[in-house]
XYZ file of C-alpha atoms in Angstrom:
538
model
C -5.074 39.851 -48.899
C -7.957 39.351 -46.475
C -7.303 37.152 -43.463
C -9.990 35.583 -41.266
C -8.341 37.136 -38.223
C -8.042 40.581 -39.817
C -8.230 43.042 -36.923
C -11.041 45.477 -36.462
C -10.080 49.136 -36.925
C -7.974 50.293 -34.004
C -6.952 46.790 -32.957
C -3.542 45.234 -33.469
C -2.592 42.079 -35.327
C -0.886 39.303 -33.360
C 2.639 40.424 -32.484
C 5.811 38.428 -33.032
C 9.218 39.609 -31.893
C 12.164 38.437 -33.973
C 15.492 38.757 -32.184
C 18.023 38.167 -34.911
C 20.759 39.590 -37.102
C 20.491 42.161 -39.822
C 21.630 40.894 -43.221
C 23.065 43.728 -45.281
C 22.225 41.754 -48.434
C 18.546 41.583 -47.498
C 18.334 37.819 -47.885
C 18.270 36.195 -44.454
C 17.861 37.308 -40.840
C 15.413 40.061 -40.073
C 14.736 40.749 -43.755
C 13.508 37.186 -44.332
C 11.608 37.267 -41.045
C 9.723 40.405 -42.056
C 8.652 38.867 -45.366
C 7.476 35.668 -43.671
C 5.447 37.559 -41.073
C 3.796 39.616 -43.799
C 2.715 36.453 -45.623
C 0.889 35.353 -42.444
C -0.625 38.737 -41.680
C 1.028 39.157 -38.273
C 2.998 42.148 -37.040
C 6.727 41.541 -36.623
C 8.945 43.632 -34.362
C 12.549 43.336 -35.641
C 14.932 43.351 -32.677
C 18.534 43.674 -33.852
C 20.944 41.347 -32.063
C 23.795 41.593 -34.556
C 24.834 43.559 -37.606
C 26.400 41.488 -40.344
C 28.359 42.584 -43.359
C 27.440 40.098 -46.030
C 26.523 39.683 -49.651
C 25.045 36.822 -51.610
C 28.473 35.158 -51.672
C 29.518 35.309 -48.026
C 29.724 36.935 -44.594
C 32.690 39.219 -43.977
C 31.906 40.665 -40.538
C 29.591 40.077 -37.573
C 29.170 42.688 -34.868
C 26.955 41.761 -31.929
C 25.100 44.673 -30.399
C 25.827 45.233 -26.724
C 23.702 43.398 -24.187
C 22.501 46.787 -22.951
C 21.321 47.725 -26.440
C 19.562 44.396 -26.872
C 17.916 44.674 -23.464
C 16.838 48.243 -24.186
C 15.048 47.153 -27.359
C 13.218 44.413 -25.500
C 12.325 46.703 -22.608
C 10.966 49.359 -24.978
C 8.634 46.838 -26.598
C 7.506 44.970 -23.490
C 5.033 47.495 -22.111
C 3.648 48.756 -25.418
C 3.795 45.766 -27.777
C 3.969 42.524 -25.752
C 4.471 39.509 -27.988
C 2.379 36.432 -28.499
C 5.559 34.747 -29.729
C 9.268 35.491 -29.588
C 11.434 34.021 -32.323
C 15.217 34.017 -32.039
C 17.662 33.843 -34.908
C 21.321 34.834 -34.769
C 22.400 35.364 -31.152
C 26.102 36.085 -31.361
C 27.049 35.859 -27.682
C 26.208 33.894 -24.559
C 25.187 37.172 -22.935
C 22.543 37.616 -25.620
C 21.139 34.167 -24.917
C 20.913 34.964 -21.208
C 19.282 38.322 -21.925
C 16.590 36.655 -24.036
C 16.020 33.934 -21.432
C 15.514 36.520 -18.674
C 13.156 38.515 -20.884
C 11.031 35.446 -21.613
C 10.752 34.677 -17.914
C 9.618 38.217 -17.106
C 7.055 38.293 -19.902
C 5.620 34.939 -18.880
C 4.880 36.286 -15.434
C 2.272 38.517 -17.105
C 0.878 36.354 -19.902
C 1.668 33.241 -21.966
C 4.453 33.787 -24.493
C 5.628 31.137 -26.941
C 9.339 30.947 -27.760
C 10.648 29.690 -31.099
C 14.401 29.093 -31.155
C 16.084 28.963 -34.545
C 19.666 28.178 -33.509
C 21.565 29.997 -36.251
C 25.022 28.530 -35.668
C 26.471 28.798 -39.150
C 25.575 30.690 -42.311
C 24.656 28.942 -45.529
C 27.976 30.151 -46.944
C 29.903 28.487 -44.109
C 30.594 31.293 -41.628
C 30.423 30.181 -37.968
C 28.178 32.236 -35.709
C 28.441 30.351 -32.396
C 31.355 29.650 -30.082
C 31.257 26.919 -27.431
C 29.936 29.222 -24.710
C 27.022 30.224 -26.952
C 26.165 26.575 -27.584
C 26.269 25.865 -23.866
C 23.963 28.826 -23.187
C 21.513 27.568 -25.798
C 21.166 24.104 -24.274
C 21.193 25.274 -20.641
C 19.120 28.449 -20.823
C 17.118 28.768 -24.043
C 16.011 25.299 -25.113
C 14.433 24.455 -21.730
C 12.230 27.540 -22.163
C 11.424 26.945 -25.830
C 8.035 26.092 -27.227
C 9.632 25.041 -30.497
C 13.133 24.824 -31.933
C 13.980 24.411 -35.624
C 17.640 23.371 -36.097
C 18.868 21.846 -39.304
C 20.625 18.502 -38.977
C 24.108 19.995 -38.575
C 22.875 22.420 -35.911
C 21.053 19.633 -34.084
C 24.259 17.602 -33.953
C 26.214 20.550 -32.542
C 23.602 21.150 -29.877
C 23.512 17.485 -28.896
C 27.317 17.435 -28.715
C 27.199 20.467 -26.421
C 24.871 18.534 -24.130
C 27.028 15.438 -24.060
C 29.955 14.811 -26.450
C 29.656 11.068 -25.836
C 26.141 10.848 -27.286
C 26.345 9.322 -30.731
C 22.931 10.347 -32.069
C 23.187 10.500 -35.841
C 19.652 10.262 -37.220
C 17.202 13.127 -37.100
C 14.728 11.210 -34.864
C 17.519 10.356 -32.406
C 18.760 13.946 -32.365
C 15.231 15.181 -31.754
C 14.689 12.792 -28.847
C 17.891 13.985 -27.200
C 17.045 17.643 -27.637
C 13.472 17.155 -26.401
C 15.036 15.930 -23.156
C 16.249 19.486 -22.505
C 12.627 20.511 -21.963
C 11.818 22.014 -25.371
C 8.175 21.297 -26.078
C 8.391 20.671 -29.822
C 11.111 20.293 -32.380
C 11.620 20.170 -36.123
C 14.953 18.976 -37.478
C 14.838 20.580 -40.886
C 16.313 18.665 -43.767
C 15.704 20.706 -46.879
C 19.447 21.334 -47.191
C 20.340 17.647 -46.788
C 21.679 15.846 -49.822
C 20.483 12.337 -48.987
C 16.726 12.844 -49.283
C 16.370 12.489 -53.030
C 13.199 13.863 -54.537
C 11.693 14.905 -51.189
C 12.602 17.691 -48.787
C 11.877 16.218 -45.362
C 11.760 17.651 -41.855
C 11.547 15.440 -38.797
C 8.807 16.568 -36.401
C 8.801 15.645 -32.735
C 5.894 17.310 -30.939
C 3.332 16.560 -28.268
C 0.715 15.715 -30.870
C 2.620 14.161 -33.752
C 5.970 12.825 -34.851
C 7.098 11.865 -38.328
C 8.653 13.071 -41.549
C 6.953 16.145 -42.978
C 7.518 15.963 -46.721
C 7.071 17.904 -49.932
C 8.711 17.395 -53.314
C 12.097 19.083 -53.415
C 12.104 22.411 -55.263
C 14.954 22.683 -57.738
C 16.383 26.163 -57.174
C 19.691 27.722 -56.216
C 17.941 30.681 -54.595
C 17.641 29.395 -51.024
C 19.091 32.209 -48.914
C 16.923 32.746 -45.830
C 15.134 29.392 -45.959
C 15.757 28.519 -42.303
C 14.733 31.985 -41.114
C 11.567 31.789 -43.203
C 10.625 28.380 -41.796
C 11.151 29.410 -38.166
C 9.365 32.747 -38.495
C 6.481 31.121 -40.356
C 6.096 28.649 -37.502
C 6.231 31.525 -35.003
C 3.546 33.407 -36.944
C 1.307 30.338 -36.984
C 1.759 29.926 -33.223
C 0.800 33.582 -32.800
C -2.418 32.823 -34.689
C -3.289 30.109 -32.177
C -2.080 26.925 -33.864
C -0.384 24.215 -31.808
C 3.213 23.409 -32.855
C 2.358 20.383 -35.023
C -0.123 22.427 -37.066
C 2.172 25.471 -37.089
C 4.911 23.337 -38.650
C 2.577 22.154 -41.423
C 1.843 25.783 -42.296
C 5.544 26.678 -42.021
C 6.410 23.899 -44.466
C 3.858 25.235 -46.937
C 4.965 28.847 -46.561
C 8.628 27.974 -46.970
C 7.989 25.917 -50.097
C 6.078 28.843 -51.558
C 8.961 31.167 -50.677
C 11.410 28.836 -52.417
C 9.234 28.825 -55.521
C 9.442 32.604 -55.572
C 13.176 32.886 -54.883
C 15.071 35.171 -57.206
C 18.584 36.205 -58.165
C 20.136 39.122 -56.277
C 23.893 39.226 -56.637
C 26.324 36.614 -57.849
C 25.526 33.947 -55.241
C 22.366 32.244 -54.086
C 19.440 34.620 -54.120
C 16.851 35.037 -51.366
C 13.625 33.136 -50.936
C 10.580 35.374 -51.171
C 7.648 34.792 -48.847
C 4.322 35.663 -50.421
C 0.710 35.109 -49.515
C -1.558 32.505 -51.025
C 0.411 29.449 -49.915
C -2.363 28.229 -47.606
C -4.804 27.708 -50.483
C -2.371 26.058 -52.891
C -3.200 22.353 -52.704
C 0.119 21.433 -54.311
C 1.812 22.725 -51.148
C -0.114 20.452 -48.791
C 2.619 18.287 -47.258
C 2.409 14.670 -46.206
C 3.346 13.430 -42.747
C 4.548 9.893 -42.214
C 3.123 7.702 -39.463
C 6.534 6.805 -38.079
C 10.259 7.069 -38.625
C 10.181 5.041 -41.822
C 9.648 7.315 -44.813
C 6.988 5.666 -46.902
C 4.281 7.425 -48.883
C 1.580 5.146 -50.253
C 1.344 6.031 -53.927
C -0.659 2.958 -54.975
C -3.717 2.784 -52.732
C -6.945 1.418 -54.207
C -9.708 3.629 -55.430
C -13.185 2.568 -54.475
C -14.422 0.014 -57.012
C -17.745 0.508 -58.723
C -18.451 3.876 -57.064
C -17.857 7.485 -58.048
C -15.389 8.692 -55.454
C -16.871 12.175 -55.506
C -20.434 11.021 -54.812
C -20.502 9.396 -51.402
C -23.678 11.356 -50.666
C -25.653 10.718 -47.504
C -23.350 8.712 -45.247
C -25.294 6.940 -42.495
C -23.514 5.826 -39.326
C -25.323 3.099 -37.390
C -24.575 0.606 -34.626
C -26.533 -2.539 -35.519
C -27.405 -4.817 -38.396
C -31.062 -3.874 -37.968
C -30.227 -0.222 -38.591
C -28.080 -1.141 -41.600
C -31.066 -2.909 -43.143
C -33.341 0.036 -42.361
C -31.181 2.746 -43.905
C -30.253 0.876 -47.086
C -33.932 0.004 -47.593
C -34.626 3.742 -47.323
C -32.126 4.531 -50.067
C -28.812 5.173 -48.302
C -25.916 3.952 -50.417
C -23.032 4.447 -47.982
C -23.454 3.148 -44.435
C -20.910 2.710 -41.679
C -21.369 -0.045 -39.114
C -19.842 1.226 -35.881
C -19.727 -1.483 -33.212
C -17.262 -0.667 -30.480
C -15.161 -3.372 -28.856
C -15.921 -3.923 -25.145
C -13.140 -3.867 -22.571
C -13.093 -7.665 -22.344
C -14.458 -9.163 -25.567
C -15.163 -12.881 -25.356
C -15.771 -15.607 -27.905
C -19.511 -14.969 -27.927
C -19.012 -11.271 -28.651
C -16.683 -12.023 -31.565
C -19.184 -14.499 -32.977
C -21.982 -11.942 -32.694
C -19.824 -9.289 -34.372
C -19.067 -11.606 -37.272
C -22.724 -12.464 -37.745
C -23.687 -8.769 -37.668
C -21.122 -7.999 -40.339
C -22.203 -10.939 -42.508
C -25.860 -9.868 -42.386
C -25.004 -6.196 -42.906
C -22.853 -7.053 -45.886
C -25.662 -9.106 -47.407
C -28.143 -6.245 -46.950
C -25.776 -3.751 -48.556
C -24.950 -6.056 -51.448
C -28.617 -6.582 -52.189
C -29.257 -2.825 -52.194
C -26.146 -1.881 -54.170
C -24.792 -0.033 -51.143
C -21.323 0.156 -49.619
C -20.756 -1.119 -46.093
C -18.002 0.739 -44.272
C -16.747 -1.211 -41.266
C -15.445 0.890 -38.412
C -12.273 -0.464 -36.743
C -12.646 -4.209 -37.408
C -10.581 -4.306 -40.571
C -9.185 -7.838 -40.161
C -12.667 -9.324 -40.111
C -13.686 -7.060 -42.990
C -10.743 -8.338 -45.022
C -11.775 -11.907 -44.265
C -15.323 -11.292 -45.490
C -14.507 -9.055 -48.456
C -14.010 -11.844 -51.045
C -17.639 -12.930 -50.688
C -18.950 -9.547 -51.867
C -16.215 -7.793 -53.882
C -16.636 -4.050 -54.229
C -19.163 -3.775 -51.409
C -16.890 -3.408 -48.391
C -14.644 -0.620 -47.094
C -13.137 0.230 -43.708
C -12.837 3.342 -41.579
C -10.192 3.897 -38.903
C -9.401 6.723 -36.556
C -5.884 8.077 -36.396
C -5.150 6.671 -32.949
C -6.118 3.219 -34.196
C -3.904 3.586 -37.258
C -0.985 4.713 -35.105
C -1.472 1.747 -32.787
C -1.149 -0.643 -35.739
C 2.495 0.309 -36.222
C 4.365 0.004 -39.510
C 3.658 -3.728 -39.845
C -0.044 -3.380 -39.088
C -0.514 -0.531 -41.552
C 1.308 -2.548 -44.208
C -1.028 -5.485 -43.537
C -4.044 -3.168 -43.809
C -2.787 -1.784 -47.122
C -2.263 -5.334 -48.402
C -5.986 -6.057 -47.988
C -6.686 -3.519 -50.764
C -9.792 -2.423 -48.904
C -10.789 1.196 -49.563
C -9.915 3.188 -46.444
C -11.592 6.148 -44.783
C -9.615 8.084 -42.171
C -10.735 10.573 -39.531
C -8.965 13.943 -39.352
C -9.383 16.905 -37.033
C -6.289 19.068 -37.561
C -3.730 20.049 -40.169
C -1.198 17.459 -39.064
C -3.867 14.758 -39.097
C -4.874 15.774 -42.611
C -1.218 15.668 -43.722
C -0.822 12.239 -42.113
C -4.045 10.863 -43.594
C -3.082 12.008 -47.085
C 0.146 9.990 -46.863
C -1.958 6.814 -47.069
C -3.875 7.980 -50.170
C -7.242 6.981 -48.667
C -10.614 6.639 -50.341
C -11.791 9.601 -48.282
C -10.800 11.770 -45.332
C -13.404 12.732 -42.747
C -13.271 16.355 -41.562
C -14.783 16.931 -38.165
C -16.367 17.826 -35.978
C -17.937 20.389 -38.273
C -20.349 21.421 -35.513
C -20.250 20.624 -31.774
C -21.136 17.002 -31.127
C -22.139 15.005 -28.069
C -21.645 11.642 -29.781
C -18.238 11.316 -28.116
C -15.946 13.493 -26.039
C -13.404 15.406 -28.141
C -10.786 18.067 -27.435
C -11.280 19.633 -30.857
C -12.695 23.051 -31.635
C -15.499 22.687 -34.214
C -14.188 22.969 -37.744
C -17.104 24.992 -39.034
C -17.952 25.401 -42.689
C -14.823 27.462 -43.334
C -12.425 24.684 -42.364
C -14.595 22.122 -44.134
C -14.338 24.111 -47.376
C -10.573 24.405 -46.840
C -10.273 20.624 -46.284
C -12.178 19.935 -49.507
C -9.946 22.314 -51.441
C -6.654 21.035 -50.010
C -6.996 17.315 -49.308
C -6.574 15.941 -52.812
C -8.981 13.085 -51.944
C -12.740 13.067 -51.282
C -13.762 14.652 -47.977
C -16.780 13.737 -45.885
C -18.291 16.078 -43.317
C -18.943 14.651 -39.869
C -19.943 15.887 -36.444
C -23.000 17.679 -35.131
C -25.008 17.461 -38.364
C -28.526 17.374 -36.973
C -30.745 19.328 -39.357
C -31.301 19.587 -43.088
C -29.866 23.080 -43.466
C -26.566 21.858 -42.025
C -26.493 19.103 -44.644
C -27.136 21.645 -47.376
C -24.347 23.906 -46.158
C -21.933 20.980 -45.821
C -22.697 19.970 -49.397
C -22.066 23.537 -50.542
C -18.515 23.180 -49.215
C -17.911 20.519 -51.866
C -17.875 17.634 -49.389
C -18.278 14.284 -51.132
C -20.305 12.889 -48.264
C -22.353 14.134 -45.319
C -22.396 11.928 -42.219
C -25.608 11.649 -40.230
C -25.997 9.668 -37.002
C -28.879 10.691 -34.736
C -30.636 12.687 -37.436
C -31.841 9.530 -39.210
C -34.531 9.045 -36.578
C -36.618 5.964 -35.919
C -38.092 5.803 -39.437
C -35.333 6.285 -42.052
C -37.873 5.770 -44.851
C -39.285 9.185 -43.905
C -36.052 11.031 -43.089
C -33.597 9.745 -45.713
C -35.296 11.347 -48.762
C -35.276 14.719 -47.008
C -31.581 14.402 -46.146
C -30.739 13.422 -49.710
C -32.741 16.340 -51.095
C -30.916 18.725 -48.736
C -27.556 17.450 -49.972
C -28.598 17.822 -53.594
C -29.773 21.378 -52.889
C -26.377 22.198 -51.469
C -24.610 20.803 -54.499
C -26.807 22.873 -56.784
C -26.221 26.091 -54.811
C -23.264 28.453 -55.098
C -20.183 26.877 -53.511
C -18.876 28.204 -50.239
C -15.700 30.314 -50.463
C -12.387 28.757 -49.493
C -10.810 30.782 -46.662
C -7.296 32.183 -47.035
C -6.295 30.177 -43.959
C -7.925 27.485 -41.843
C -8.602 28.323 -38.227
C -7.036 26.353 -35.358
C -8.994 23.265 -34.355
C -7.216 22.653 -31.049
C -6.721 25.191 -28.301
C -3.021 25.970 -27.929
């Protein structure tokens, strides 16, 4: 498999250390970690912390290596193969936890090192791996240094109890909040092994950038040995490739689901999951992320009436009713009216906004165009009955978050077609949960229209978005010349957003933009990359 980060000859792949136990049955521990790392194209250094005697039916013996042996392995690697990420699995003694914590501190004096803690406290067959002193060492020494931790619900409860036995946190979000208070930067309470989730396997994410339930349909298989190891190592590999934790967890969810699909029998008990490549281009593995703690996936959102969803075409973004009239007269059939709310809007401003929307709606209706209203969805809903099928709304993700559960429910009740901005994997997963009319992917190229922290998506990520989203995708950001429009159309994008490039005389520029888009659609499609690239600097 070719990866976009494939190293040049003589250069190393990103390095991940896995400090974990050896599973004599080859299902979990370092065996699962090695398979997961291979699926991501990173190099994994297997550091043995414990030797287990186990089969597919149970664990019969656990022997922790000496702290000196563990430290020697870490010391041998440090100078020659320093890690981008360290992932921990089975640490069978408090001394091991302290050894890892000291190692992380020393490495971080030289360069940034991410730490992923998979607190393996009990095997899937029921064997306990952690005494009270180990739990205490986890919460006092390792979690405060962790970039990400991935306990299942039972492990999260044990860790919270070790912090404070009086804390009665029972839900995954409450457990995550308590564990984040230790200093861990991001957390996923995995729930694939929980029995109360019905048709969905859900993990609760609590990160700097996003929180919510990350969900995929549950995979009906008994071959689940090594699932937790696979998830944690996949997340570590994604971090090593430069993804922030929220995005890394989306990729880990996809990789783990793929591994479950490829699980197989080996022995009389549950067989191992089998990590394989190709998960990042399988659109059926694209998870959904809820907007809050309530698990609700919108499966009945409206499609856009009277329009072919895959033919948004030239998508003009303007800031006045005069410009709306100009661009629809020039032949644009999808136009967004973007009028930002001032810091202190007064009655006169609201009246002027309403009049602008009324006139814009009339111009679009007369031309057979769609008016997309940015932000002001309540007013759009009020005006929609006068021109059915002509009006849609577009909201950014921060605006949708600010609405809360009740506000998003009210928006959905309007039945207005919805466009949503997205800039990252977690934003794409969250947008898809609302089943929108389209998702905007941007910025494709650098843009000065507004300040953004995002790395440009480029044509590679745009093609990936189109392939994976499951809804129409429009390209936005930095599209200033006709060749860019052609290339964006080659990605398969349903629409190409143009702002400044329309110029003062749209009657002259619009036909050229439309011809460029048609040329792109007629040309050979752009390839879909094996992986997206990070769109936010870690």
